[in-house]
């Protein structure tokens, strides 16, 4: 099959540029690699060749295919040697002035029908093309590192981009073995925009003293199914990369509270505590391995008190069944006896608020997160309030570990941990759809491939109920008084009338 673009130039021989050049050559294009840094192109060609050799050794590329790819890849000595290229992909430093100057020079070199593409991750495609004579031929073409493995690419239309340019780039992405998603030119596009909820809300939770980094990571891995906890992920990416993106998107959206970054992360970045690359981040690293503090052992309790379950508890019948299976003594009266453990399971509220509203003794009141059905999780999460007695906390902890499932006990937090993080992710994703930045399906594809979430954020909202997510957000906003938690109209309307969050308007 003939490649959409027979001759392709990649400007920038860093990791991103090398990855794009590699998959373009594999797609059958003649590829020229250019960089202004002395020796960068020669090193880039050598590293790409080494990648192909490894694929051959592993039996993933036949020798003749490797030789053909190497023959299609060459060095460009100067910009003038890119004159006949049908597509030029820029992958240079993330600075608007540098990119604008480069494209102005490229426009004077390439033919009138050549397509220009920027791999920017956070700059406006419209702003990059503003000085061009023909801005309609410039589009965003945002790959993710490592390019050969991260199989999604965002195709971004600037304000003046010709739709046919985006269609051609999407077709070429498929030939390179990638999945294209179409996005409008907005801060963060799809993936970096949709990813704002996970880390920022986790940072806010730890900043409130609810739990430590390791506990929050364990909860979100085991209860919600994320592959990496937010602090593991921030350490892997590096705060020198993540924090500027958090700040950039927040500022580009004129200080939108949903994207508010954390002073805690800014301080750590300033102190050079960046993650794995510096040997210390939210975890310390020895020989590249995170030093994770051991999980506290479950307490031993000689005699457990009877348990009373709030009449307003989420999944109340499921909670009763679980207590029976754990051998608890269950009270079924309208109110708890004077020595009972009072168990509440709110959505979005904190334990303190529920104890006050339901006129429970806060000293004997414990919360349990029941957003996700117990059978679907590998961890239970309990929350105390400032008045909870130690013996009641220990009794609840001991009771809920009777079947061997681990339990995390956190301090009071509206929405516990999972509810807060999931609701924030779903809400931001819903607003991306409300703004028509992309289609719901492209959003789901971009996030699952680009961020590795266990499911797309809209599917996540459907999985645990748009009405439940709405309740969490409304109650979070009540407790904190923060517009960060105001529900998107997309979520609010679909939750109110029982529609799927993936449902588009006709």
Short mmCIF file of C-alpha atoms in Angstrom, two decimals:
data_model
loop_
_atom_site.label_atom_id
_atom_site.label_comp_id
_atom_site.label_asym_id
_atom_site.label_seq_id
_atom_site.Cartn_x
_atom_site.Cartn_y
_atom_site.Cartn_z
CA UNK A 1 0.00 0.00 0.00
CA UNK A 2 1.32 3.41 -0.93
CA UNK A 3 1.80 5.86 1.95
CA UNK A 4 -0.45 8.92 2.07
CA UNK A 5 2.69 11.07 1.95
CA UNK A 6 5.53 9.66 -0.15
CA UNK A 7 8.14 12.07 1.19
CA UNK A 8 8.06 13.20 4.82
CA UNK A 9 10.38 15.48 6.75
CA UNK A 10 10.72 15.39 10.52
CA UNK A 11 12.29 18.49 12.04
CA UNK A 12 13.75 17.73 15.46
CA UNK A 13 15.84 14.67 16.24
CA UNK A 14 14.90 14.34 19.91
CA UNK A 15 13.04 11.32 21.26
CA UNK A 16 9.72 12.49 19.81
CA UNK A 17 11.15 13.29 16.39
CA UNK A 18 13.00 9.98 16.24
CA UNK A 19 9.83 8.09 17.09
CA UNK A 20 7.81 9.87 14.40
CA UNK A 21 10.56 9.29 11.82
CA UNK A 22 10.67 5.60 12.74
CA UNK A 23 6.97 4.90 12.26
CA UNK A 24 6.81 7.09 9.12
CA UNK A 25 9.55 5.02 7.48
CA UNK A 26 7.78 1.84 8.57
CA UNK A 27 4.64 3.15 6.84
CA UNK A 28 6.53 3.29 3.53
CA UNK A 29 7.44 6.98 3.33
CA UNK A 30 10.81 8.37 2.34
CA UNK A 31 11.79 10.19 5.53
CA UNK A 32 14.34 12.97 6.04
CA UNK A 33 15.41 13.85 9.55
CA UNK A 34 16.63 17.39 10.24
CA UNK A 35 17.98 19.14 13.34
CA UNK A 36 20.07 22.26 13.90
CA UNK A 37 22.06 20.67 16.74
CA UNK A 38 25.43 19.29 15.54
CA UNK A 39 25.48 15.51 15.56
CA UNK A 40 21.82 15.19 16.56
CA UNK A 41 20.68 13.71 13.25
CA UNK A 42 23.53 11.20 13.02
CA UNK A 43 22.80 10.06 16.56
CA UNK A 44 19.09 9.91 15.76
CA UNK A 45 19.60 7.73 12.70
CA UNK A 46 21.82 5.40 14.68
CA UNK A 47 19.25 5.04 17.49
CA UNK A 48 16.36 4.44 15.08
CA UNK A 49 18.41 1.79 13.29
CA UNK A 50 19.19 0.15 16.61
CA UNK A 51 15.44 0.02 17.39
CA UNK A 52 14.78 -1.78 14.12
CA UNK A 53 17.64 -4.20 14.81
CA UNK A 54 16.06 -5.05 18.17
CA UNK A 55 12.70 -5.67 16.52
CA UNK A 56 14.42 -7.99 14.05
CA UNK A 57 16.18 -9.87 16.87
CA UNK A 58 12.83 -10.37 18.61
CA UNK A 59 11.27 -11.67 15.41
CA UNK A 60 8.89 -8.73 15.14
CA UNK A 61 10.33 -7.40 11.87
CA UNK A 62 11.80 -9.53 9.07
CA UNK A 63 15.35 -8.62 7.92
CA UNK A 64 14.16 -7.39 4.52
CA UNK A 65 11.69 -5.00 6.16
CA UNK A 66 14.42 -3.61 8.42
CA UNK A 67 16.71 -3.03 5.44
CA UNK A 68 13.90 -1.35 3.49
CA UNK A 69 13.13 0.98 6.40
CA UNK A 70 16.78 1.93 6.81
CA UNK A 71 16.98 2.69 3.09
CA UNK A 72 13.97 5.02 3.36
CA UNK A 73 15.48 7.05 6.23
CA UNK A 74 18.11 9.70 5.57
CA UNK A 75 19.63 12.88 6.96
CA UNK A 76 18.74 16.38 5.75
CA UNK A 77 21.65 18.83 5.79
CA UNK A 78 19.55 21.97 5.68
CA UNK A 79 15.95 23.13 5.33
CA UNK A 80 16.32 23.63 1.58
CA UNK A 81 16.73 19.86 1.17
CA UNK A 82 13.12 19.46 2.40
CA UNK A 83 11.72 21.34 -0.61
CA UNK A 84 10.03 18.35 -2.23
CA UNK A 85 8.57 16.87 0.98
CA UNK A 86 4.80 16.45 0.95
CA UNK A 87 4.55 16.55 4.74
CA UNK A 88 6.77 18.27 7.31
CA UNK A 89 6.28 17.33 10.97
CA UNK A 90 7.85 19.69 13.50
CA UNK A 91 8.99 18.23 16.83
CA UNK A 92 11.19 20.96 18.32
CA UNK A 93 11.26 22.74 21.68
CA UNK A 94 7.86 23.74 23.08
CA UNK A 95 8.23 27.49 22.52
CA UNK A 96 5.84 29.53 20.42
CA UNK A 97 8.49 31.90 19.05
CA UNK A 98 10.73 29.03 17.93
CA UNK A 99 7.91 27.15 16.22
CA UNK A 100 6.55 30.26 14.46
CA UNK A 101 9.99 31.16 13.11
CA UNK A 102 10.59 27.58 11.91
CA UNK A 103 7.27 27.37 10.05
CA UNK A 104 7.83 30.76 8.42
CA UNK A 105 11.15 29.45 7.06
CA UNK A 106 9.58 26.14 6.02
CA UNK A 107 6.78 27.88 4.14
CA UNK A 108 9.38 29.63 2.00
CA UNK A 109 11.01 26.27 1.16
CA UNK A 110 8.30 23.66 0.60
CA UNK A 111 5.80 23.48 -2.26
CA UNK A 112 2.40 25.19 -2.10
CA UNK A 113 0.57 21.90 -1.54
CA UNK A 114 2.83 20.57 1.22
CA UNK A 115 1.19 19.92 4.59
CA UNK A 116 2.77 21.38 7.73
CA UNK A 117 2.19 19.70 11.09
CA UNK A 118 3.22 20.66 14.61
CA UNK A 119 3.68 18.11 17.36
CA UNK A 120 2.93 20.71 20.03
CA UNK A 121 1.41 19.33 23.21
CA UNK A 122 0.22 22.57 24.79
CA UNK A 123 0.56 25.53 22.40
CA UNK A 124 -2.21 26.87 20.20
CA UNK A 125 -2.08 25.56 16.64
CA UNK A 126 -3.85 28.74 15.54
CA UNK A 127 -1.19 30.90 17.20
CA UNK A 128 1.64 28.88 15.64
CA UNK A 129 0.15 29.36 12.16
CA UNK A 130 -0.94 32.97 12.62
CA UNK A 131 2.00 34.41 10.65
CA UNK A 132 1.84 31.98 7.73
CA UNK A 133 0.77 32.95 4.24
CA UNK A 134 -1.30 29.74 4.07
CA UNK A 135 -2.34 28.83 7.64
CA UNK A 136 -4.98 26.47 6.22
CA UNK A 137 -2.30 23.83 5.54
CA UNK A 138 -1.04 23.75 9.16
CA UNK A 139 -2.51 21.32 11.70
CA UNK A 140 -1.55 19.84 15.03
CA UNK A 141 -0.22 16.27 14.97
CA UNK A 142 0.38 15.39 18.59
CA UNK A 143 2.10 12.06 19.25
CA UNK A 144 2.99 10.69 22.68
CA UNK A 145 6.26 9.26 23.94
CA UNK A 146 7.43 6.63 23.25
CA UNK A 147 5.88 7.12 19.81
CA UNK A 148 6.14 3.51 18.52
CA UNK A 149 4.34 2.21 21.64
CA UNK A 150 1.79 4.95 22.36
CA UNK A 151 -0.74 4.22 19.66
CA UNK A 152 -2.82 7.40 19.73
CA UNK A 153 -2.23 10.67 17.88
CA UNK A 154 -4.28 13.84 18.24
CA UNK A 155 -5.09 15.58 14.96
CA UNK A 156 -5.86 19.21 15.78
CA UNK A 157 -7.56 21.73 13.53
CA UNK A 158 -6.51 25.34 14.00
CA UNK A 159 -9.00 28.12 13.39
CA UNK A 160 -8.10 28.26 9.68
CA UNK A 161 -7.03 24.65 9.04
CA UNK A 162 -8.50 23.05 5.93
CA UNK A 163 -10.54 19.97 7.02
CA UNK A 164 -8.94 17.98 4.19
CA UNK A 165 -5.54 18.45 5.87
CA UNK A 166 -6.81 16.79 9.04
CA UNK A 167 -8.41 13.99 7.03
CA UNK A 168 -5.09 13.28 5.30
CA UNK A 169 -3.16 13.30 8.58
CA UNK A 170 -5.70 10.96 10.17
CA UNK A 171 -5.38 8.53 7.25
CA UNK A 172 -1.60 8.64 7.50
CA UNK A 173 -1.74 7.98 11.25
CA UNK A 174 -3.66 4.77 10.53
CA UNK A 175 -1.00 3.72 7.98
CA UNK A 176 1.60 4.21 10.71
CA UNK A 177 -0.34 1.85 12.95
CA UNK A 178 -1.75 4.58 15.17
CA UNK A 179 -5.29 5.58 16.09
CA UNK A 180 -6.13 9.20 15.21
CA UNK A 181 -8.53 11.28 17.27
CA UNK A 182 -9.81 14.65 16.07
CA UNK A 183 -9.65 17.66 18.38
CA UNK A 184 -10.37 21.35 18.26
CA UNK A 185 -7.58 23.81 19.04
CA UNK A 186 -8.05 24.25 22.79
CA UNK A 187 -5.59 24.15 25.73
CA UNK A 188 -4.39 20.58 26.31
CA UNK A 189 -6.38 19.26 23.32
CA UNK A 190 -7.89 15.94 24.53
CA UNK A 191 -5.43 13.82 26.51
CA UNK A 192 -3.62 16.51 28.50
CA UNK A 193 -6.95 18.24 29.13
CA UNK A 194 -8.80 15.11 30.23
CA UNK A 195 -5.87 14.11 32.45
CA UNK A 196 -6.15 17.18 34.67
CA UNK A 197 -8.46 15.55 37.19
CA UNK A 198 -6.38 12.58 38.32
CA UNK A 199 -3.26 14.27 39.65
CA UNK A 200 -4.69 17.61 40.74
CA UNK A 201 -7.47 16.09 42.86
CA UNK A 202 -5.08 13.57 44.43
CA UNK A 203 -2.73 16.45 45.31
CA UNK A 204 -5.63 18.33 46.84
CA UNK A 205 -6.58 15.29 48.94
CA UNK A 206 -3.06 14.81 50.27
CA UNK A 207 -2.81 18.57 50.84
CA UNK A 208 -5.81 18.32 53.18
CA UNK A 209 -4.00 15.71 55.27
CA UNK A 210 -6.57 13.03 54.42
CA UNK A 211 -3.94 10.34 53.71
CA UNK A 212 -0.34 9.97 52.59
CA UNK A 213 0.89 9.44 49.03
CA UNK A 214 1.19 5.67 49.26
CA UNK A 215 -2.29 5.21 50.74
CA UNK A 216 -3.91 7.31 48.01
CA UNK A 217 -2.02 5.35 45.35
CA UNK A 218 -3.14 2.04 46.87
CA UNK A 219 -6.78 3.17 47.01
CA UNK A 220 -6.93 4.33 43.39
CA UNK A 221 -5.18 1.22 42.10
CA UNK A 222 -7.14 -1.30 44.14
CA UNK A 223 -10.55 0.35 44.44
CA UNK A 224 -10.86 2.13 41.07
CA UNK A 225 -8.57 -0.04 38.92
CA UNK A 226 -5.96 2.48 37.77
CA UNK A 227 -2.67 0.88 36.68
CA UNK A 228 -0.57 3.48 38.50
CA UNK A 229 -1.51 5.64 41.45
CA UNK A 230 -1.36 9.40 40.79
CA UNK A 231 1.87 9.89 42.74
CA UNK A 232 3.52 6.91 41.06
CA UNK A 233 2.51 8.46 37.75
CA UNK A 234 3.79 11.93 38.66
CA UNK A 235 7.12 10.41 39.72
CA UNK A 236 7.33 8.47 36.46
CA UNK A 237 6.60 11.53 34.30
CA UNK A 238 8.61 13.94 36.44
CA UNK A 239 7.28 17.12 38.04
CA UNK A 240 9.49 19.18 35.72
CA UNK A 241 7.16 17.93 32.95
CA UNK A 242 3.82 17.55 34.78
CA UNK A 243 3.74 20.73 36.85
CA UNK A 244 4.28 23.15 33.92
CA UNK A 245 1.48 21.39 32.01
CA UNK A 246 -0.85 21.73 35.03
CA UNK A 247 -0.03 25.42 35.32
CA UNK A 248 -0.21 26.06 31.57
CA UNK A 249 -3.69 24.59 31.10
CA UNK A 250 -4.95 26.34 34.25
CA UNK A 251 -3.69 29.72 33.03
CA UNK A 252 -4.80 29.21 29.42
CA UNK A 253 -8.32 28.61 30.71
CA UNK A 254 -8.12 31.87 32.68
CA UNK A 255 -7.74 30.20 36.07
CA UNK A 256 -10.60 27.74 35.66
CA UNK A 257 -10.98 26.12 39.14
CA UNK A 258 -11.44 22.62 37.69
CA UNK A 259 -7.79 22.65 36.57
CA UNK A 260 -6.29 24.38 39.62
CA UNK A 261 -2.76 23.04 40.28
CA UNK A 262 -1.26 22.40 43.71
CA UNK A 263 1.19 24.53 45.65
CA UNK A 264 2.52 21.26 47.07
CA UNK A 265 3.68 20.12 43.63
CA UNK A 266 5.09 23.56 42.79
CA UNK A 267 7.19 23.50 45.96
CA UNK A 268 8.58 20.06 45.18
CA UNK A 269 9.42 21.10 41.64
CA UNK A 270 11.25 24.18 42.95
CA UNK A 271 13.20 21.96 45.34
CA UNK A 272 14.27 19.59 42.56
CA UNK A 273 12.28 16.68 44.04
CA UNK A 274 11.05 15.64 40.63
CA UNK A 275 10.58 11.86 40.72
CA UNK A 276 12.49 8.83 39.50
CA UNK A 277 14.90 10.89 37.39
CA UNK A 278 16.26 12.63 40.52
CA UNK A 279 16.04 9.62 42.84
CA UNK A 280 13.39 11.29 44.96
CA UNK A 281 9.86 12.47 44.31
CA UNK A 282 6.75 11.51 46.19
CA UNK A 283 8.73 8.32 46.84
CA UNK A 284 12.46 7.76 47.33
CA UNK A 285 14.16 5.52 44.76
CA UNK A 286 17.00 3.08 45.36
CA UNK A 287 18.42 1.47 42.21
CA UNK A 288 15.36 2.78 40.37
CA UNK A 289 12.91 1.08 42.74
CA UNK A 290 10.39 3.07 44.79
CA UNK A 291 10.73 2.72 48.55
CA UNK A 292 7.09 2.30 49.52
CA UNK A 293 6.26 2.40 53.24
CA UNK A 294 4.59 -0.81 54.43
CA UNK A 295 0.85 -0.80 54.86
CA UNK A 296 -0.26 -0.63 58.52
CA UNK A 297 -1.38 -3.98 59.87
CA UNK A 298 -5.03 -4.45 60.78
CA UNK A 299 -5.59 -4.10 64.55
CA UNK A 300 -6.56 -7.06 66.73
CA UNK A 301 -9.86 -6.52 68.55
CA UNK A 302 -11.11 -9.01 71.14
CA UNK A 303 -14.79 -8.15 70.88
CA UNK A 304 -16.51 -6.21 68.13
CA UNK A 305 -19.42 -3.89 68.89
CA UNK A 306 -22.75 -4.26 67.11
CA UNK A 307 -23.04 -2.34 63.83
CA UNK A 308 -25.86 -0.02 62.81
CA UNK A 309 -26.13 1.12 59.19
CA UNK A 310 -27.45 4.54 58.24
CA UNK A 311 -30.83 4.49 56.48
CA UNK A 312 -29.30 6.82 53.83
CA UNK A 313 -26.24 4.69 53.11
CA UNK A 314 -25.28 4.09 49.49
CA UNK A 315 -25.71 0.41 48.49
CA UNK A 316 -27.38 -0.21 51.83
CA UNK A 317 -28.63 -3.73 51.08
CA UNK A 318 -25.24 -4.70 49.66
CA UNK A 319 -23.61 -3.32 52.81
CA UNK A 320 -25.97 -5.38 55.00
CA UNK A 321 -25.08 -8.52 53.06
CA UNK A 322 -21.37 -7.79 53.41
CA UNK A 323 -21.72 -7.32 57.17
CA UNK A 324 -23.53 -10.64 57.43
CA UNK A 325 -20.79 -12.39 55.49
CA UNK A 326 -18.19 -10.83 57.80
CA UNK A 327 -20.07 -12.11 60.88
CA UNK A 328 -21.02 -8.72 62.27
CA UNK A 329 -23.75 -8.26 64.87
CA UNK A 330 -26.20 -6.01 63.02
CA UNK A 331 -28.68 -3.62 64.60
CA UNK A 332 -31.77 -2.84 62.53
CA UNK A 333 -33.51 -0.20 64.63
CA UNK A 334 -34.27 3.33 63.47
CA UNK A 335 -31.29 4.57 65.51
CA UNK A 336 -28.16 2.93 66.94
CA UNK A 337 -27.90 1.72 70.50
CA UNK A 338 -25.55 3.50 72.89
CA UNK A 339 -22.64 1.09 72.25
CA UNK A 340 -23.09 0.44 68.52
CA UNK A 341 -20.70 1.38 65.76
CA UNK A 342 -22.62 3.70 63.42
CA UNK A 343 -21.74 3.06 59.79
CA UNK A 344 -22.48 5.68 57.14
CA UNK A 345 -21.84 5.46 53.40
CA UNK A 346 -22.28 8.92 51.87
CA UNK A 347 -21.78 10.07 48.29
CA UNK A 348 -19.81 13.30 48.27
CA UNK A 349 -20.42 14.30 51.88
CA UNK A 350 -17.89 13.84 54.68
CA UNK A 351 -18.52 11.72 57.77
CA UNK A 352 -18.78 14.78 60.01
CA UNK A 353 -21.61 16.31 57.96
CA UNK A 354 -23.55 13.03 57.88
CA UNK A 355 -23.14 12.49 61.64
CA UNK A 356 -24.49 15.98 62.34
CA UNK A 357 -27.38 15.77 59.86
CA UNK A 358 -28.44 12.29 61.02
CA UNK A 359 -27.88 13.16 64.69
CA UNK A 360 -25.42 10.35 65.26
CA UNK A 361 -22.78 10.28 67.98
CA UNK A 362 -19.66 11.30 66.01
CA UNK A 363 -17.44 9.44 68.47
CA UNK A 364 -18.96 6.15 67.27
CA UNK A 365 -19.43 7.04 63.60
CA UNK A 366 -17.32 5.66 60.73
CA UNK A 367 -17.75 6.09 56.98
CA UNK A 368 -17.25 3.50 54.25
CA UNK A 369 -16.92 4.28 50.54
CA UNK A 370 -19.58 2.35 48.63
CA UNK A 371 -19.50 4.15 45.26
CA UNK A 372 -18.03 1.00 43.72
CA UNK A 373 -19.68 -2.32 44.55
CA UNK A 374 -17.60 -4.28 47.05
CA UNK A 375 -17.26 -7.35 44.80
CA UNK A 376 -15.59 -5.23 42.10
CA UNK A 377 -12.85 -3.80 44.33
CA UNK A 378 -9.67 -5.16 45.84
CA UNK A 379 -9.71 -2.72 48.77
CA UNK A 380 -12.18 -1.18 51.20
CA UNK A 381 -11.85 2.40 52.40
CA UNK A 382 -13.03 3.66 55.77
CA UNK A 383 -12.99 7.25 57.01
CA UNK A 384 -13.04 8.60 60.53
CA UNK A 385 -14.17 12.05 61.64
CA UNK A 386 -12.28 14.28 64.09
CA UNK A 387 -14.25 12.86 67.04
CA UNK A 388 -14.16 9.13 66.18
CA UNK A 389 -12.91 7.06 69.11
CA UNK A 390 -9.83 4.93 68.56
CA UNK A 391 -11.61 1.75 69.68
CA UNK A 392 -14.39 2.31 67.14
CA UNK A 393 -11.88 2.98 64.37
CA UNK A 394 -9.97 -0.18 65.24
CA UNK A 395 -13.17 -2.23 65.48
CA UNK A 396 -14.31 -1.14 62.03
CA UNK A 397 -10.84 -1.81 60.58
CA UNK A 398 -10.69 -5.28 62.11
CA UNK A 399 -14.24 -6.14 61.01
CA UNK A 400 -13.78 -5.21 57.36
CA UNK A 401 -10.52 -7.15 57.03
CA UNK A 402 -12.02 -10.42 58.31
CA UNK A 403 -12.20 -11.92 54.80
CA UNK A 404 -8.63 -10.90 53.93
CA UNK A 405 -9.47 -7.88 51.76
CA UNK A 406 -7.15 -4.98 52.62
CA UNK A 407 -8.60 -1.86 54.24
CA UNK A 408 -7.33 1.71 54.19
CA UNK A 409 -8.44 4.03 56.98
CA UNK A 410 -8.29 7.71 56.07
CA UNK A 411 -9.16 10.95 57.83
CA UNK A 412 -12.44 12.65 57.05
CA UNK A 413 -12.80 13.67 53.43
CA UNK A 414 -15.89 14.68 51.51
CA UNK A 415 -16.13 11.97 48.86
CA UNK A 416 -13.38 9.83 50.43
CA UNK A 417 -10.66 9.40 47.73
CA UNK A 418 -12.12 7.41 44.84
CA UNK A 419 -15.39 9.37 44.71
CA UNK A 420 -13.54 12.68 44.52
CA UNK A 421 -11.05 11.61 41.88
CA UNK A 422 -13.53 9.71 39.70
CA UNK A 423 -16.11 12.51 39.85
CA UNK A 424 -13.47 15.09 38.90
CA UNK A 425 -12.29 12.99 35.95
CA UNK A 426 -15.85 12.39 34.71
CA UNK A 427 -16.79 16.04 35.13
CA UNK A 428 -13.81 17.36 33.15
CA UNK A 429 -14.42 14.81 30.40
CA UNK A 430 -18.08 15.78 30.26
CA UNK A 431 -17.15 19.42 29.83
CA UNK A 432 -14.74 18.55 27.01
CA UNK A 433 -17.76 17.10 25.20
CA UNK A 434 -19.91 20.07 26.17
CA UNK A 435 -17.35 22.40 24.59
CA UNK A 436 -17.39 20.23 21.44
CA UNK A 437 -13.61 19.85 21.63
CA UNK A 438 -14.01 16.30 20.33
CA UNK A 439 -16.61 13.57 20.00
CA UNK A 440 -17.39 11.41 23.04
CA UNK A 441 -15.97 8.35 21.24
CA UNK A 442 -12.71 10.10 20.34
CA UNK A 443 -12.44 11.23 23.96
CA UNK A 444 -12.79 7.66 25.21
CA UNK A 445 -10.25 6.38 22.67
CA UNK A 446 -7.73 9.14 23.42
CA UNK A 447 -7.86 8.67 27.19
CA UNK A 448 -7.70 4.87 27.23
CA UNK A 449 -4.79 4.80 24.75
CA UNK A 450 -3.05 7.98 25.91
CA UNK A 451 -3.48 7.75 29.68
CA UNK A 452 -4.04 4.03 30.22
CA UNK A 453 -7.14 4.49 32.38
CA UNK A 454 -9.05 1.26 33.12
CA UNK A 455 -11.90 2.63 30.98
CA UNK A 456 -12.76 5.89 29.30
CA UNK A 457 -13.94 8.68 31.63
CA UNK A 458 -17.46 8.77 30.17
CA UNK A 459 -17.70 4.99 30.45
CA UNK A 460 -16.45 5.41 34.03
CA UNK A 461 -19.32 7.78 34.71
CA UNK A 462 -21.80 5.37 33.13
CA UNK A 463 -20.31 2.45 35.06
CA UNK A 464 -20.95 3.99 38.48
CA UNK A 465 -23.96 6.05 37.48
CA UNK A 466 -24.20 9.62 36.16
CA UNK A 467 -26.73 10.39 38.90
CA UNK A 468 -24.29 9.13 41.56
CA UNK A 469 -21.44 11.17 40.09
CA UNK A 470 -23.72 14.22 40.07
CA UNK A 471 -24.60 13.65 43.72
CA UNK A 472 -20.92 13.40 44.61
CA UNK A 473 -20.16 16.69 42.83
CA UNK A 474 -23.13 18.59 44.29
CA UNK A 475 -22.21 17.45 47.80
CA UNK A 476 -18.50 18.19 47.32
CA UNK A 477 -19.45 21.70 46.27
CA UNK A 478 -21.64 22.02 49.36
CA UNK A 479 -18.87 20.90 51.73
CA UNK A 480 -16.02 22.87 50.15
CA UNK A 481 -17.88 25.80 48.59
CA UNK A 482 -15.52 25.49 45.64
CA UNK A 483 -16.66 26.03 42.01
CA UNK A 484 -14.07 23.38 41.10
CA UNK A 485 -16.80 20.80 41.71
CA UNK A 486 -19.67 22.44 39.81
CA UNK A 487 -21.10 19.85 37.41
CA UNK A 488 -20.72 20.29 33.68
CA UNK A 489 -24.03 20.86 31.84
CA UNK A 490 -23.25 17.71 29.79
CA UNK A 491 -23.18 15.59 32.94
CA UNK A 492 -25.97 17.46 34.69
CA UNK A 493 -28.47 17.07 31.86
CA UNK A 494 -27.69 13.44 31.09
CA UNK A 495 -27.65 12.48 34.75
CA UNK A 496 -30.99 14.21 35.31
CA UNK A 497 -32.81 12.40 32.49
CA UNK A 498 -31.02 9.06 32.70
CA UNK A 499 -29.01 9.24 29.47
CA UNK A 500 -25.62 7.68 28.81
CA UNK A 501 -22.76 10.17 29.02
CA UNK A 502 -21.71 8.92 25.57
CA UNK A 503 -25.02 10.10 24.12
CA UNK A 504 -24.55 12.94 21.64
CA UNK A 505 -27.31 15.38 20.77
CA UNK A 506 -28.90 14.91 17.34
#
